[in-house]
Tab-separated table of C-alpha atoms and ligand atoms in Angstrom:
chain	number	residue	atom	x	y	z
A	1	UNK	CA	124.342	115.666	87.610
A	2	UNK	CA	123.524	118.678	85.833
A	3	UNK	CA	123.543	122.144	87.576
A	4	UNK	CA	120.209	123.916	86.899
A	5	UNK	CA	119.097	127.282	87.306
A	6	UNK	CA	115.542	129.197	87.021
A	7	UNK	CA	112.757	129.019	87.200
A	8	UNK	CA	112.698	129.380	83.493
A	9	UNK	CA	109.841	128.782	81.215
A	10	UNK	CA	111.389	128.376	77.425
A	11	UNK	CA	108.343	126.845	75.549
A	12	UNK	CA	105.592	129.302	74.547
A	13	UNK	CA	103.119	127.267	76.878
A	14	UNK	CA	103.337	124.747	79.333
A	15	UNK	CA	103.097	121.839	78.861
A	16	UNK	CA	105.576	122.109	75.921
A	17	UNK	CA	105.493	119.742	72.899
A	18	UNK	CA	107.380	116.794	74.317
A	19	UNK	CA	105.482	116.810	77.773
A	20	UNK	CA	102.037	117.388	75.714
A	21	UNK	CA	102.838	114.409	73.747
A	22	UNK	CA	103.681	112.319	76.514
A	23	UNK	CA	100.747	113.836	78.673
A	24	UNK	CA	98.347	112.406	75.871
A	25	UNK	CA	100.157	108.819	76.145
A	26	UNK	CA	100.019	108.941	80.034
A	27	UNK	CA	96.420	109.839	80.082
A	28	UNK	CA	95.441	107.079	77.552
A	29	UNK	CA	97.626	104.495	79.637
A	30	UNK	CA	96.674	105.176	83.310
A	31	UNK	CA	93.747	105.586	85.327
A	32	UNK	CA	91.861	109.095	85.653
A	33	UNK	CA	91.988	108.236	89.520
A	34	UNK	CA	95.360	109.395	89.909
A	35	UNK	CA	95.231	113.096	89.969
A	36	UNK	CA	97.963	114.919	88.035
A	37	UNK	CA	98.635	118.660	88.913
A	38	UNK	CA	101.269	119.646	86.594
A	39	UNK	CA	101.063	118.260	83.173
A	40	UNK	CA	104.774	117.851	82.755
A	41	UNK	CA	107.241	115.193	82.687
A	42	UNK	CA	110.489	115.815	84.893
A	43	UNK	CA	113.842	114.945	83.033
A	44	UNK	CA	115.831	115.737	85.910
A	45	UNK	CA	116.496	117.833	89.321
A	46	UNK	CA	118.894	119.628	91.294
A	47	UNK	CA	118.226	120.783	94.568
A	48	UNK	CA	114.768	122.660	94.563
A	49	UNK	CA	114.928	122.947	90.866
A	50	UNK	CA	113.755	120.394	88.074
A	51	UNK	CA	113.886	120.549	84.666
A	52	UNK	CA	111.352	118.991	82.375
A	53	UNK	CA	111.427	116.948	78.777
A	54	UNK	CA	111.122	120.393	76.895
A	55	UNK	CA	113.548	122.502	78.791
A	56	UNK	CA	111.577	124.144	81.142
A	57	UNK	CA	112.911	124.859	84.723
A	58	UNK	CA	110.477	124.832	87.863
A	59	UNK	CA	110.920	125.971	91.267
A	60	UNK	CA	109.344	123.136	93.259
A	61	UNK	CA	107.208	124.401	96.476
A	62	UNK	CA	106.190	120.967	97.149
A	63	UNK	CA	109.049	118.664	97.296
A	64	UNK	CA	107.028	115.559	96.357
A	65	UNK	CA	104.673	116.683	98.982
A	66	UNK	CA	107.660	116.675	101.733
A	67	UNK	CA	109.347	113.809	100.340
A	68	UNK	CA	112.294	115.644	98.991
A	69	UNK	CA	113.518	117.468	102.248
A	70	UNK	CA	117.485	116.973	101.206
A	71	UNK	CA	116.655	118.111	97.373
A	72	UNK	CA	116.230	116.372	94.165
A	73	UNK	CA	118.923	113.709	93.703
A	74	UNK	CA	121.231	114.648	96.672
A	75	UNK	CA	124.471	113.636	95.470
A	76	UNK	CA	125.453	111.751	98.851
A	77	UNK	CA	122.418	109.631	98.852
A	78	UNK	CA	122.688	108.961	94.987
A	79	UNK	CA	126.248	107.653	96.086
A	80	UNK	CA	124.905	105.704	98.966
A	81	UNK	CA	122.337	104.054	97.097
A	82	UNK	CA	124.836	103.196	94.174
A	83	UNK	CA	127.371	101.640	96.703
A	84	UNK	CA	124.381	99.602	98.313
A	85	UNK	CA	123.213	98.388	94.697
A	86	UNK	CA	126.452	97.251	93.978
A	87	UNK	CA	126.424	94.989	97.074
A	88	UNK	CA	122.862	93.392	96.873
A	89	UNK	CA	119.282	94.666	96.334
A	90	UNK	CA	117.098	92.333	98.308
A	91	UNK	CA	116.932	89.363	100.653
A	92	UNK	CA	113.720	89.619	102.501
A	93	UNK	CA	114.678	90.698	105.769
A	94	UNK	CA	113.008	87.539	107.016
A	95	UNK	CA	115.242	85.425	105.101
A	96	UNK	CA	118.590	86.909	105.491
A	97	UNK	CA	119.420	89.683	107.715
A	98	UNK	CA	121.258	92.715	106.520
A	99	UNK	CA	123.255	95.268	108.612
A	100	UNK	CA	121.427	98.385	107.067
A	101	UNK	CA	118.030	97.256	108.621
A	102	UNK	CA	119.330	96.859	112.231
A	103	UNK	CA	121.460	99.879	112.045
A	104	UNK	CA	118.679	102.142	110.711
A	105	UNK	CA	116.410	101.161	113.417
A	106	UNK	CA	118.871	101.426	116.191
A	107	UNK	CA	119.496	105.289	114.756
A	108	UNK	CA	115.553	105.808	114.665
A	109	UNK	CA	115.392	104.190	118.335
A	110	UNK	CA	118.181	106.581	119.323
A	111	UNK	CA	116.011	110.083	117.906
A	112	UNK	CA	112.484	109.485	117.981
A	113	UNK	CA	110.934	111.310	120.825
A	114	UNK	CA	109.500	108.562	122.778
A	115	UNK	CA	110.664	107.734	126.374
A	116	UNK	CA	112.270	104.818	126.898
A	117	UNK	CA	113.360	101.420	125.163
A	118	UNK	CA	112.023	101.701	121.568
A	119	UNK	CA	112.266	99.342	118.805
A	120	UNK	CA	111.523	100.064	115.173
A	121	UNK	CA	109.638	98.236	112.451
A	122	UNK	CA	110.128	99.154	108.603
A	123	UNK	CA	107.672	99.268	105.858
A	124	UNK	CA	107.136	100.455	102.340
A	125	UNK	CA	104.259	103.357	102.406
A	126	UNK	CA	102.870	105.966	104.994
A	127	UNK	CA	99.588	104.244	104.509
A	128	UNK	CA	101.433	100.732	105.414
A	129	UNK	CA	102.910	102.164	108.570
A	130	UNK	CA	99.694	103.410	109.829
A	131	UNK	CA	98.009	100.235	109.074
A	132	UNK	CA	100.642	98.506	111.066
A	133	UNK	CA	100.463	100.887	113.881
A	134	UNK	CA	97.091	99.954	114.389
A	135	UNK	CA	97.813	96.173	114.399
A	136	UNK	CA	100.334	96.995	116.958
A	137	UNK	CA	98.045	98.992	119.276
A	138	UNK	CA	95.348	96.518	119.020
A	139	UNK	CA	97.435	93.658	119.916
A	140	UNK	CA	98.839	95.339	122.992
A	141	UNK	CA	95.543	96.837	124.280
A	142	UNK	CA	93.463	93.905	123.288
A	143	UNK	CA	91.067	96.774	122.454
A	144	UNK	CA	89.700	97.490	118.970
A	145	UNK	CA	88.866	101.032	118.028
A	146	UNK	CA	90.592	103.680	116.968
A	147	UNK	CA	89.923	107.666	117.162
A	148	UNK	CA	90.752	110.367	114.395
A	149	UNK	CA	90.214	113.654	113.562
A	150	UNK	CA	88.087	115.495	111.234
A	151	UNK	CA	90.618	116.682	108.420
A	152	UNK	CA	92.728	113.726	109.273
A	153	UNK	CA	94.822	112.281	106.044
A	154	UNK	CA	96.314	108.733	107.047
A	155	UNK	CA	96.456	107.069	103.412
A	156	UNK	CA	94.309	105.327	100.807
A	157	UNK	CA	94.147	101.889	101.935
A	158	UNK	CA	90.961	100.259	103.412
A	159	UNK	CA	91.827	100.984	106.922
A	160	UNK	CA	93.806	104.139	106.484
A	161	UNK	CA	90.843	105.502	104.052
A	162	UNK	CA	88.565	104.917	106.827
A	163	UNK	CA	90.883	106.952	108.908
A	164	UNK	CA	90.993	109.434	106.614
A	165	UNK	CA	88.445	112.379	106.733
A	166	UNK	CA	87.850	113.961	103.587
A	167	UNK	CA	85.130	112.664	101.318
A	168	UNK	CA	86.057	113.701	98.049
A	169	UNK	CA	87.906	112.468	96.569
A	170	UNK	CA	89.448	109.724	98.992
A	171	UNK	CA	86.389	108.011	99.784
A	172	UNK	CA	83.843	108.566	97.619
A	173	UNK	CA	82.342	105.189	96.475
A	174	UNK	CA	85.071	103.121	97.993
A	175	UNK	CA	83.061	101.881	101.172
A	176	UNK	CA	81.929	100.192	102.972
A	177	UNK	CA	84.729	101.267	105.543
A	178	UNK	CA	86.686	99.779	108.170
A	179	UNK	CA	84.582	99.514	111.405
A	180	UNK	CA	85.712	100.815	114.950
A	181	UNK	CA	86.545	104.261	113.680
A	182	UNK	CA	85.442	107.135	115.701
A	183	UNK	CA	85.977	110.801	114.142
A	184	UNK	CA	86.583	113.795	116.493
A	185	UNK	CA	86.463	117.403	115.677
A	186	UNK	CA	90.042	118.963	115.260
A	187	UNK	CA	91.113	122.223	117.166
A	188	UNK	CA	91.485	124.093	114.205
A	189	UNK	CA	91.397	127.671	115.945
A	190	UNK	CA	90.973	129.621	112.629
A	191	UNK	CA	87.487	127.728	112.287
A	192	UNK	CA	86.767	126.625	115.709
A	193	UNK	CA	84.399	123.766	115.236
A	194	UNK	CA	82.837	124.796	118.875
A	195	UNK	CA	82.289	128.574	117.804
A	196	UNK	CA	85.032	129.510	120.263
A	197	UNK	CA	87.731	132.630	119.776
A	198	UNK	CA	91.131	131.458	120.676
A	199	UNK	CA	91.718	134.620	122.514
A	200	UNK	CA	89.210	133.672	125.112
A	201	UNK	CA	88.351	130.067	124.977
A	202	UNK	CA	90.744	128.656	127.739
A	203	UNK	CA	91.372	125.648	125.179
A	204	UNK	CA	87.521	124.746	125.332
A	205	UNK	CA	88.616	122.048	122.571
A	206	UNK	CA	90.491	120.109	125.176
A	207	UNK	CA	87.308	119.454	127.553
A	208	UNK	CA	85.512	117.984	124.430
A	209	UNK	CA	88.188	114.755	124.890
A	210	UNK	CA	86.397	113.335	128.069
A	211	UNK	CA	82.968	114.281	126.570
A	212	UNK	CA	83.532	112.325	123.431
A	213	UNK	CA	83.442	109.116	125.543
A	214	UNK	CA	80.333	109.981	127.010
A	215	UNK	CA	78.451	110.265	123.581
A	216	UNK	CA	80.621	108.374	120.962
A	217	UNK	CA	83.039	106.003	122.048
A	218	UNK	CA	83.400	103.749	125.303
A	219	UNK	CA	87.229	104.060	126.370
A	220	UNK	CA	86.961	100.403	126.803
A	221	UNK	CA	87.004	99.641	123.333
A	222	UNK	CA	89.550	102.182	122.169
A	223	UNK	CA	92.867	100.920	121.447
A	224	UNK	CA	94.544	104.036	119.704
A	225	UNK	CA	94.140	107.968	119.024
A	226	UNK	CA	95.825	108.628	115.733
A	227	UNK	CA	96.972	112.407	115.324
A	228	UNK	CA	99.027	114.253	113.028
A	229	UNK	CA	101.258	116.944	114.640
A	230	UNK	CA	100.572	119.229	112.244
A	231	UNK	CA	97.526	118.174	109.926
A	232	UNK	CA	98.768	118.121	106.436
A	233	UNK	CA	96.011	117.320	103.773
A	234	UNK	CA	93.594	119.030	106.289
A	235	UNK	CA	95.663	122.821	105.796
A	236	UNK	CA	98.585	122.772	108.102
A	237	UNK	CA	96.670	123.228	111.395
A	238	UNK	CA	98.665	122.896	114.513
A	239	UNK	CA	96.625	121.716	117.897
A	240	UNK	CA	97.466	123.919	120.876
A	241	UNK	CA	99.821	122.362	123.298
A	242	UNK	CA	97.289	122.371	125.984
A	243	UNK	CA	95.072	120.248	123.888
A	244	UNK	CA	98.163	117.713	123.371
A	245	UNK	CA	98.714	117.946	126.920
A	246	UNK	CA	95.223	116.852	127.762
A	247	UNK	CA	95.142	114.344	124.964
A	248	UNK	CA	97.865	112.760	126.474
A	249	UNK	CA	96.208	112.559	129.972
A	250	UNK	CA	92.940	111.121	128.704
A	251	UNK	CA	95.102	108.313	126.912
A	252	UNK	CA	96.985	107.649	130.003
A	253	UNK	CA	93.675	107.427	132.182
A	254	UNK	CA	91.776	105.099	129.697
A	255	UNK	CA	95.201	102.665	128.482
A	256	UNK	CA	94.947	104.219	125.142
A	257	UNK	CA	97.999	104.302	122.834
A	258	UNK	CA	98.643	107.657	121.166
A	259	UNK	CA	100.092	107.593	117.690
A	260	UNK	CA	101.524	110.435	116.111
A	261	UNK	CA	101.417	110.266	112.135
A	262	UNK	CA	104.762	112.108	111.326
A	263	UNK	CA	104.675	110.811	107.800
A	264	UNK	CA	104.482	114.429	106.528
A	265	UNK	CA	106.060	116.400	109.438
A	266	UNK	CA	109.118	114.209	110.309
A	267	UNK	CA	112.714	114.728	108.820
A	268	UNK	CA	113.226	118.513	109.898
A	269	UNK	CA	110.428	119.794	108.207
A	270	UNK	CA	108.944	121.838	111.132
A	271	UNK	CA	112.046	122.954	112.323
A	272	UNK	CA	113.154	119.842	114.717
A	273	UNK	CA	113.800	116.370	113.542
A	274	UNK	CA	110.138	115.392	114.443
A	275	UNK	CA	107.216	117.496	115.028
A	276	UNK	CA	106.606	115.889	118.577
A	277	UNK	CA	109.806	117.414	119.705
A	278	UNK	CA	107.919	120.635	119.689
A	279	UNK	CA	105.210	118.882	122.070
A	280	UNK	CA	104.885	119.176	125.786
A	281	UNK	CA	104.013	115.534	125.873
A	282	UNK	CA	105.424	112.612	124.014
A	283	UNK	CA	103.574	109.836	122.201
A	284	UNK	CA	103.637	105.964	122.477
A	285	UNK	CA	104.107	105.326	118.657
A	286	UNK	CA	105.343	107.138	115.552
A	287	UNK	CA	104.783	106.714	111.929
A	288	UNK	CA	107.444	107.877	109.517
A	289	UNK	CA	107.796	107.819	105.637
A	290	UNK	CA	107.922	110.547	102.985
A	291	UNK	CA	111.338	112.259	103.416
A	292	UNK	CA	113.292	109.568	105.263
A	293	UNK	CA	114.269	107.706	102.043
A	294	UNK	CA	114.515	110.918	100.115
A	295	UNK	CA	112.710	109.425	97.418
A	296	UNK	CA	113.342	105.803	98.169
A	297	UNK	CA	110.046	104.293	99.388
A	298	UNK	CA	110.662	103.255	103.066
A	299	UNK	CA	108.428	103.777	105.895
A	300	UNK	CA	108.541	103.050	109.869
A	301	UNK	CA	106.670	102.717	112.924
A	302	UNK	CA	108.646	103.689	116.037
A	303	UNK	CA	107.417	102.988	119.400
A	304	UNK	CA	107.858	101.826	123.100
A	305	UNK	CA	109.469	98.352	122.852
A	306	UNK	CA	107.123	96.878	125.212
A	307	UNK	CA	103.995	97.799	122.616
A	308	UNK	CA	106.228	97.172	119.676
A	309	UNK	CA	106.890	93.646	120.967
A	310	UNK	CA	103.140	92.410	121.144
A	311	UNK	CA	102.370	91.265	117.796
A	312	UNK	CA	103.234	87.448	117.293
A	313	UNK	CA	106.454	86.418	115.223
A	314	UNK	CA	105.081	86.841	111.687
A	315	UNK	CA	102.465	88.898	112.522
A	316	UNK	CA	104.150	91.957	111.098
A	317	UNK	CA	106.583	93.042	108.046
A	318	UNK	CA	106.512	92.395	104.472
A	319	UNK	CA	108.470	91.284	101.224
A	320	UNK	CA	110.215	94.521	100.693
A	321	UNK	CA	109.832	96.036	104.259
A	322	UNK	CA	113.233	98.044	104.988
A	323	UNK	CA	114.851	97.184	101.760
A	324	UNK	CA	118.540	97.384	101.466
A	325	UNK	CA	118.836	100.200	99.368
A	326	UNK	CA	115.934	102.175	100.943
A	327	UNK	CA	117.699	101.721	104.364
A	328	UNK	CA	121.065	102.862	103.054
A	329	UNK	CA	119.475	105.847	101.619
A	330	UNK	CA	117.712	106.716	104.738
A	331	UNK	CA	120.859	106.304	106.875
A	332	UNK	CA	122.563	109.021	104.461
A	333	UNK	CA	119.731	111.363	104.879
A	334	UNK	CA	119.901	111.298	108.749
A	335	UNK	CA	123.393	111.717	108.680
A	336	UNK	CA	123.278	114.282	106.229
A	337	UNK	CA	120.136	116.421	108.179
A	338	UNK	CA	122.206	116.103	111.388
A	339	UNK	CA	125.550	117.108	110.242
A	340	UNK	CA	124.352	119.855	108.022
A	341	UNK	CA	121.799	121.101	110.841
A	342	UNK	CA	118.716	120.625	108.887
A	343	UNK	CA	116.764	121.757	111.674
A	344	UNK	CA	118.088	125.264	111.397
A	345	UNK	CA	117.843	125.209	107.849
A	346	UNK	CA	114.043	124.632	108.178
A	347	UNK	CA	113.401	127.368	110.598
A	348	UNK	CA	115.268	129.569	108.397
A	349	UNK	CA	113.285	128.818	105.323
A	350	UNK	CA	110.124	129.095	107.423
A	351	UNK	CA	111.031	132.735	108.535
A	352	UNK	CA	111.586	133.914	104.973
A	353	UNK	CA	108.096	132.338	104.182
A	354	UNK	CA	106.345	133.485	107.063
A	355	UNK	CA	107.749	137.224	106.369
A	356	UNK	CA	106.719	136.969	102.601
A	357	UNK	CA	103.087	135.645	103.465
A	358	UNK	CA	102.673	137.875	106.267
A	359	UNK	CA	103.362	140.862	103.756
A	360	UNK	CA	101.101	139.118	101.179
A	361	UNK	CA	98.420	139.261	103.881
A	362	UNK	CA	98.423	142.744	104.536
A	363	UNK	CA	98.195	143.372	100.750
A	364	UNK	CA	95.091	140.687	99.568
A	365	UNK	CA	92.495	140.529	101.542
A	366	UNK	CA	91.769	137.182	100.289
A	367	UNK	CA	94.506	135.975	102.475
A	368	UNK	CA	92.414	135.170	105.758
A	369	UNK	CA	95.165	133.303	107.462
A	370	UNK	CA	99.024	132.610	107.723
A	371	UNK	CA	100.151	129.756	109.788
A	372	UNK	CA	102.521	127.143	110.170
A	373	UNK	CA	105.773	125.943	111.856
A	374	UNK	CA	109.115	125.685	110.462
A	375	UNK	CA	109.174	125.138	106.820
A	376	UNK	CA	105.545	123.545	107.026
A	377	UNK	CA	103.392	126.982	106.068
A	378	UNK	CA	100.298	127.709	104.544
A	379	UNK	CA	97.951	130.499	103.828
A	380	UNK	CA	94.075	130.074	103.669
A	381	UNK	CA	92.069	132.011	101.089
A	382	UNK	CA	88.841	133.285	101.651
A	383	UNK	CA	86.192	135.429	99.961
A	384	UNK	CA	85.516	137.452	102.855
A	385	UNK	CA	87.563	137.989	105.909
A	386	UNK	CA	84.447	138.252	108.140
A	387	UNK	CA	82.716	135.198	106.804
A	388	UNK	CA	85.507	133.421	105.932
A	389	UNK	CA	83.694	131.950	103.103
A	390	UNK	CA	86.308	129.411	101.486
A	391	UNK	CA	88.088	130.801	98.293
A	392	UNK	CA	89.082	127.232	96.610
A	393	UNK	CA	88.559	128.522	92.835
A	394	UNK	CA	90.940	131.287	93.721
A	395	UNK	CA	93.552	129.081	94.934
A	396	UNK	CA	92.992	126.384	91.831
A	397	UNK	CA	93.631	129.538	89.563
A	398	UNK	CA	96.872	130.737	91.554
A	399	UNK	CA	98.038	127.201	91.563
A	400	UNK	CA	97.751	126.885	87.607
A	401	UNK	CA	98.865	130.455	86.776
A	402	UNK	CA	101.913	129.575	89.112
A	403	UNK	CA	103.163	126.613	86.895
A	404	UNK	CA	102.779	128.392	83.876
A	405	UNK	CA	105.386	130.846	85.259
A	406	UNK	CA	107.781	127.970	86.496
A	407	UNK	CA	106.598	127.606	90.147
A	408	UNK	CA	105.000	124.474	91.334
A	409	UNK	CA	103.007	125.043	94.512
A	410	UNK	CA	100.026	122.693	96.060
A	411	UNK	CA	96.650	123.466	97.405
A	412	UNK	CA	95.350	121.680	100.475
A	413	UNK	CA	92.528	121.857	103.259
A	414	UNK	CA	88.931	120.021	103.461
A	415	UNK	CA	87.652	122.783	101.475
A	416	UNK	CA	90.890	122.914	98.932
A	417	UNK	CA	91.090	126.847	99.910
A	418	UNK	CA	95.041	126.286	101.561
A	419	UNK	CA	98.117	127.094	99.811
A	420	UNK	CA	100.804	125.279	101.293
A	421	UNK	CA	104.258	125.541	100.888
A	422	UNK	CA	106.920	122.462	101.400
A	423	UNK	CA	109.740	123.183	99.581
A	424	UNK	CA	112.983	121.186	100.024
A	425	UNK	CA	114.911	122.538	102.875
A	426	UNK	CA	117.917	123.073	100.681
A	427	UNK	CA	116.280	125.814	98.708
A	428	UNK	CA	118.207	129.009	98.410
A	429	UNK	CA	117.029	132.301	99.705
A	430	UNK	CA	117.352	133.738	96.362
A	431	UNK	CA	115.101	130.478	94.952
A	432	UNK	CA	112.630	131.457	97.910
A	433	UNK	CA	112.365	135.025	97.261
A	434	UNK	CA	111.849	134.382	93.388
A	435	UNK	CA	109.293	132.008	94.120
A	436	UNK	CA	107.421	134.522	96.127
A	437	UNK	CA	108.085	136.897	93.426
A	438	UNK	CA	105.953	134.802	91.265
A	439	UNK	CA	103.246	134.054	93.709
A	440	UNK	CA	102.785	137.382	94.431
A	441	UNK	CA	102.359	138.691	90.858
A	442	UNK	CA	100.035	135.700	90.280
A	443	UNK	CA	97.694	136.553	93.054
A	444	UNK	CA	97.648	140.257	91.997
A	445	UNK	CA	96.582	139.162	88.299
A	446	UNK	CA	94.146	136.538	89.746
A	447	UNK	CA	92.390	138.865	92.542
A	448	UNK	CA	92.521	141.994	90.329
B	501	PLP	N1	99.752	110.076	106.491
B	501	PLP	C1	99.969	111.697	106.339
B	501	PLP	C2	100.064	112.562	107.181
B	501	PLP	C3	100.484	111.750	104.826
B	501	PLP	O1	100.582	113.081	104.442
B	501	PLP	C4	100.309	110.881	104.087
B	501	PLP	C5	100.497	110.996	102.437
B	501	PLP	O2	100.509	112.294	102.057
B	501	PLP	C6	99.984	109.722	104.361
B	501	PLP	C7	99.720	109.231	105.610
B	501	PLP	C8	100.079	108.473	103.570
B	501	PLP	O3	101.343	107.930	102.677
B	501	PLP	P1	101.330	107.250	101.714
B	501	PLP	O4	101.198	107.899	100.597
B	501	PLP	O5	103.048	107.167	101.544
B	501	PLP	O6	100.987	105.882	101.773
């Protein structure tokens, strides 16, 4: 594996000539509905860097949306995948069992923060894990409906798209949606949906939970509440601890399954193996995907055994679910993360990111809010700090100007006015600071 240094842009503009030709071919052959942030093509990766086909080296503050927590082409994961590929690729676990599936399930059951006996089911994508979590919750509770939040992202399949909040681009023209989905406002303190002020509100949002059952949904119909411990696509928003405690109380009172969608937050991203490790209460089911396979598709639902055992045999699963190569990669990822203390790596990255963002917030009035936990940080851009009018155009320009200088950074938020930071956790301090130097200079250019 080639060691990369950078970021450095060696072509007169991005995309360079090879990437430009490939991009034209790509656009001709693939649907417009697939968004493309960076119009270049990766040739190889190394840690937090990747080189494109023209020899430009980019610093990656996106990590495939928190998939590459152990970095691009982590050599130990590469070896685990090669070793497994030498033995066998596939059996379909329903036809012939293999140890890797069982071992990975047992490892997750040991570490997912749910009390008591647990079981794990493997799937392929985040959306598929969420779909299955709903099937399991419905079967167990013998109820049908689901409560989700404004700003939520749970996937793009019909059922998970119905759970997802943002209309454009995720839902426009794709309806009708799955029935029985109820949406409640998310406790978004910077823009409190109830017009409250964090300092004086006494967690007013928590009182809305019981109220919701009066006006919008009967708890006798509700099988599950789905919550992201940190809203990802929604703009990296953390619910207050008091809210989570009340949510747990309400779920217990009405026999509702509390599902934590940890697809973006798990695998040490927030400074703990799971974001729920920070919670004062615990969920009943957790869905996991993205970084667990370090780029090999695999997802999971882990939950209390009595809930997980509710579906009839044959009712859950799938051809590729828990594929042996993906399971071998995931076992190696867990081993590396525990051995090398990735939780503290994430906290260290987060401290540097928070310090740099706070300094930028002092310098640039367009940065209205800086927030996050561990290495899941964001800055929300506004046209005016008093009106908080979202500044999506500024964020779009920053994103574009960053990649022209070799830094990949992504936007987020229902209004597209949030810059989110999800760098690989193996990033070095020098790389981090170099990335923020680029970002700082770009914000100065865009805002002056
Ligand atoms: N849930 C959350 C919180 C996510 O961030 C995502 C993807 O970004 C999903 C679900 C969907 O995962 P996938 O794209 O693997 O289906």
